[in-house]
PDB file of C-alpha atoms in Angstrom:
ATOM      1  CA  MET S   1     138.540 118.223  15.851  1.00  0.00           C
ATOM      2  CA  THR S   2     141.240 115.611  16.195  1.00  0.00           C
ATOM      3  CA  ALA S   3     142.197 114.787  19.776  1.00  0.00           C
ATOM      4  CA  THR S   4     145.580 116.060  20.914  1.00  0.00           C
ATOM      5  CA  PHE S   5     147.412 115.707  24.200  1.00  0.00           C
ATOM      6  CA  ASN S   6     147.021 118.858  26.316  1.00  0.00           C
ATOM      7  CA  HIS S   7     148.408 118.370  29.840  1.00  0.00           C
ATOM      8  CA  ILE S   8     149.390 115.943  32.556  1.00  0.00           C
ATOM      9  CA  ILE S   9     149.559 116.281  36.323  1.00  0.00           C
ATOM     10  CA  ILE S  10     152.722 114.682  37.655  1.00  0.00           C
ATOM     11  CA  PRO S  11     152.579 113.854  41.366  1.00  0.00           C
ATOM     12  CA  ALA S  12     155.647 115.036  43.239  1.00  0.00           C
ATOM     13  CA  ASN S  13     157.108 115.032  46.726  1.00  0.00           C
ATOM     14  CA  ASP S  14     158.036 118.684  46.137  1.00  0.00           C
ATOM     15  CA  ALA S  15     156.464 120.391  43.118  1.00  0.00           C
ATOM     16  CA  GLU S  16     159.137 123.104  42.831  1.00  0.00           C
ATOM     17  CA  VAL S  17     162.029 120.615  42.986  1.00  0.00           C
ATOM     18  CA  SER S  18     160.390 118.429  40.342  1.00  0.00           C
ATOM     19  CA  ALA S  19     159.585 121.447  38.165  1.00  0.00           C
ATOM     20  CA  ALA S  20     163.234 122.531  38.291  1.00  0.00           C
ATOM     21  CA  TYR S  21     164.279 119.002  37.342  1.00  0.00           C
ATOM     22  CA  TYR S  22     162.003 118.851  34.288  1.00  0.00           C
ATOM     23  CA  ARG S  23     162.805 122.447  33.314  1.00  0.00           C
ATOM     24  CA  ASN S  24     166.483 121.552  33.171  1.00  0.00           C
ATOM     25  CA  LEU S  25     166.148 118.043  31.716  1.00  0.00           C
ATOM     26  CA  LEU S  26     163.711 118.969  28.947  1.00  0.00           C
ATOM     27  CA  GLU S  27     164.955 122.538  28.407  1.00  0.00           C
ATOM     28  CA  ILE S  28     161.424 123.909  28.770  1.00  0.00           C
ATOM     29  CA  VAL S  29     160.058 127.047  30.379  1.00  0.00           C
ATOM     30  CA  ASP S  30     157.657 128.019  33.135  1.00  0.00           C
ATOM     31  CA  ALA S  31     154.010 128.560  32.361  1.00  0.00           C
ATOM     32  CA  PRO S  32     151.592 130.551  34.525  1.00  0.00           C
ATOM     33  CA  SER S  33     150.911 128.517  37.649  1.00  0.00           C
ATOM     34  CA  TRP S  34     147.838 128.380  39.859  1.00  0.00           C
ATOM     35  CA  GLY S  35     146.649 126.430  42.855  1.00  0.00           C
ATOM     36  CA  PRO S  36     148.981 123.610  43.868  1.00  0.00           C
ATOM     37  CA  PHE S  37     150.678 123.416  40.464  1.00  0.00           C
ATOM     38  CA  ALA S  38     154.140 124.345  39.259  1.00  0.00           C
ATOM     39  CA  ASN S  39     153.468 124.515  35.522  1.00  0.00           C
ATOM     40  CA  LEU S  40     155.879 124.064  32.625  1.00  0.00           C
ATOM     41  CA  ILE S  41     155.103 124.342  28.925  1.00  0.00           C
ATOM     42  CA  MET S  42     156.691 122.247  26.206  1.00  0.00           C
ATOM     43  CA  SER S  43     157.389 123.576  22.716  1.00  0.00           C
ATOM     44  CA  ASN S  44     154.379 121.653  21.344  1.00  0.00           C
ATOM     45  CA  GLY S  45     152.062 123.352  23.871  1.00  0.00           C
ATOM     46  CA  VAL S  46     151.720 120.391  26.236  1.00  0.00           C
ATOM     47  CA  LEU S  47     151.516 121.539  29.837  1.00  0.00           C
ATOM     48  CA  LEU S  48     153.341 119.629  32.581  1.00  0.00           C
ATOM     49  CA  GLN S  49     151.739 120.321  35.940  1.00  0.00           C
ATOM     50  CA  LEU S  50     153.794 119.274  38.951  1.00  0.00           C
ATOM     51  CA  ALA S  51     151.850 119.011  42.194  1.00  0.00           C
ATOM     52  CA  LYS S  52     152.587 117.714  45.651  1.00  0.00           C
ATOM     53  CA  ALA S  53     150.616 114.518  45.993  1.00  0.00           C
ATOM     54  CA  PRO S  54     148.089 114.456  48.878  1.00  0.00           C
ATOM     55  CA  ARG S  55     149.207 110.902  49.678  1.00  0.00           C
ATOM     56  CA  THR S  56     151.767 108.377  48.509  1.00  0.00           C
ATOM     57  CA  PHE S  57     151.750 107.624  44.806  1.00  0.00           C
ATOM     58  CA  ASP S  58     152.914 104.899  42.477  1.00  0.00           C
ATOM     59  CA  SER S  59     155.827 105.500  40.178  1.00  0.00           C
ATOM     60  CA  LEU S  60     154.801 106.419  36.643  1.00  0.00           C
ATOM     61  CA  HIS S  61     156.665 106.281  33.330  1.00  0.00           C
ATOM     62  CA  PHE S  62     156.990 109.348  31.097  1.00  0.00           C
ATOM     63  CA  ALA S  63     158.702 109.229  27.701  1.00  0.00           C
ATOM     64  CA  PHE S  64     159.951 112.344  25.916  1.00  0.00           C
ATOM     65  CA  LEU S  65     161.169 112.541  22.347  1.00  0.00           C
ATOM     66  CA  VAL S  66     164.264 114.754  22.024  1.00  0.00           C
ATOM     67  CA  ASP S  67     166.615 115.510  19.162  1.00  0.00           C
ATOM     68  CA  ASP S  68     170.130 114.070  19.026  1.00  0.00           C
ATOM     69  CA  GLU S  69     171.789 117.271  20.247  1.00  0.00           C
ATOM     70  CA  HIS S  70     169.483 117.496  23.264  1.00  0.00           C
ATOM     71  CA  PHE S  71     170.135 113.828  24.048  1.00  0.00           C
ATOM     72  CA  ASP S  72     173.889 114.450  23.864  1.00  0.00           C
ATOM     73  CA  ARG S  73     173.612 117.375  26.308  1.00  0.00           C
ATOM     74  CA  VAL S  74     171.583 115.310  28.782  1.00  0.00           C
ATOM     75  CA  LEU S  75     173.923 112.324  28.517  1.00  0.00           C
ATOM     76  CA  ALA S  76     177.006 114.508  29.060  1.00  0.00           C
ATOM     77  CA  SER S  77     175.347 116.105  32.101  1.00  0.00           C
ATOM     78  CA  LEU S  78     174.426 112.720  33.563  1.00  0.00           C
ATOM     79  CA  ILE S  79     177.958 111.439  33.106  1.00  0.00           C
ATOM     80  CA  GLU S  80     179.479 114.612  34.568  1.00  0.00           C
ATOM     81  CA  SER S  81     177.189 114.549  37.613  1.00  0.00           C
ATOM     82  CA  ARG S  82     177.525 110.757  37.990  1.00  0.00           C
ATOM     83  CA  THR S  83     173.754 110.397  37.887  1.00  0.00           C
ATOM     84  CA  ASP S  84     172.477 106.860  37.339  1.00  0.00           C
ATOM     85  CA  TYR S  85     170.766 106.082  34.056  1.00  0.00           C
ATOM     86  CA  TRP S  86     169.819 102.870  32.316  1.00  0.00           C
ATOM     87  CA  GLY S  87     169.168 101.509  28.846  1.00  0.00           C
ATOM     88  CA  ASP S  88     166.000  99.680  29.827  1.00  0.00           C
ATOM     89  CA  PRO S  89     162.906 100.331  31.970  1.00  0.00           C
ATOM     90  CA  GLN S  90     163.841  97.479  34.317  1.00  0.00           C
ATOM     91  CA  ARG S  91     167.023  99.448  35.138  1.00  0.00           C
ATOM     92  CA  SER S  92     169.254  96.446  34.540  1.00  0.00           C
ATOM     93  CA  HIS S  93     171.670  97.858  31.927  1.00  0.00           C
ATOM     94  CA  ASN S  94     173.796 100.878  32.836  1.00  0.00           C
ATOM     95  CA  GLU S  95     174.134 102.119  29.284  1.00  0.00           C
ATOM     96  CA  ILE S  96     172.010 103.790  26.631  1.00  0.00           C
ATOM     97  CA  ASN S  97     170.176 101.585  24.165  1.00  0.00           C
ATOM     98  CA  HIS S  98     170.275 101.855  20.395  1.00  0.00           C
ATOM     99  CA  GLU S  99     167.030 100.119  19.546  1.00  0.00           C
ATOM    100  CA  ASP S 100     164.578 101.366  16.904  1.00  0.00           C
ATOM    101  CA  GLY S 101     167.305 103.230  15.004  1.00  0.00           C
ATOM    102  CA  GLY S 102     167.856 105.821  17.723  1.00  0.00           C
ATOM    103  CA  ARG S 103     169.063 106.124  21.276  1.00  0.00           C
ATOM    104  CA  ALA S 104     167.206 105.982  24.568  1.00  0.00           C
ATOM    105  CA  LEU S 105     167.913 106.130  28.260  1.00  0.00           C
ATOM    106  CA  TYR S 106     165.917 105.935  31.455  1.00  0.00           C
ATOM    107  CA  LEU S 107     166.411 107.829  34.701  1.00  0.00           C
ATOM    108  CA  LEU S 108     164.484 108.610  37.857  1.00  0.00           C
ATOM    109  CA  ASP S 109     162.997 112.024  38.580  1.00  0.00           C
ATOM    110  CA  PRO S 110     162.982 113.450  42.140  1.00  0.00           C
ATOM    111  CA  GLY S 111     159.594 111.823  42.837  1.00  0.00           C
ATOM    112  CA  GLY S 112     160.757 108.379  41.719  1.00  0.00           C
ATOM    113  CA  HIS S 113     159.037 108.403  38.322  1.00  0.00           C
ATOM    114  CA  LEU S 114     160.828 106.664  35.462  1.00  0.00           C
ATOM    115  CA  VAL S 115     161.691 109.169  32.737  1.00  0.00           C
ATOM    116  CA  GLU S 116     162.609 107.957  29.270  1.00  0.00           C
ATOM    117  CA  LEU S 117     164.396 110.125  26.722  1.00  0.00           C
ATOM    118  CA  LEU S 118     164.456 108.814  23.178  1.00  0.00           C
ATOM    119  CA  THR S 119     165.672 110.178  19.876  1.00  0.00           C
ATOM    120  CA  ARG S 120     163.352 108.195  17.566  1.00  0.00           C
ATOM    121  CA  PRO S 121     159.670 107.445  18.100  1.00  0.00           C
ATOM    122  CA  TYR S 122     158.633 103.803  18.373  1.00  0.00           C
ATOM    123  CA  VAL S 123     155.996 104.265  15.684  1.00  0.00           C
TER     124      VAL S 123
END
């Protein structure tokens, strides 16, 4: 069997708030939850498990590939809500980037993790 990505636990200050954020941002749905997890399922079957961290945690970086229409919806929502986003992971350019033949932007989730949305994979 070839290895495939199955799930990730994303530490959160508030699992429900973070789950709502990712549900809206990625346009994904709830999955059955158990224990400390607020679970979401992506269309490719990958499970995102949001859980309140037992202690402080370092910021992580998550990148999600979306189609152009999804990217347009997110960008319009960010502009409308005046939410900060950047074109680079260092958060120095307040614009989307057009590298690699697509578009990408970076924003912070409620737990302080850097979320990247891109329309073309790097490889």
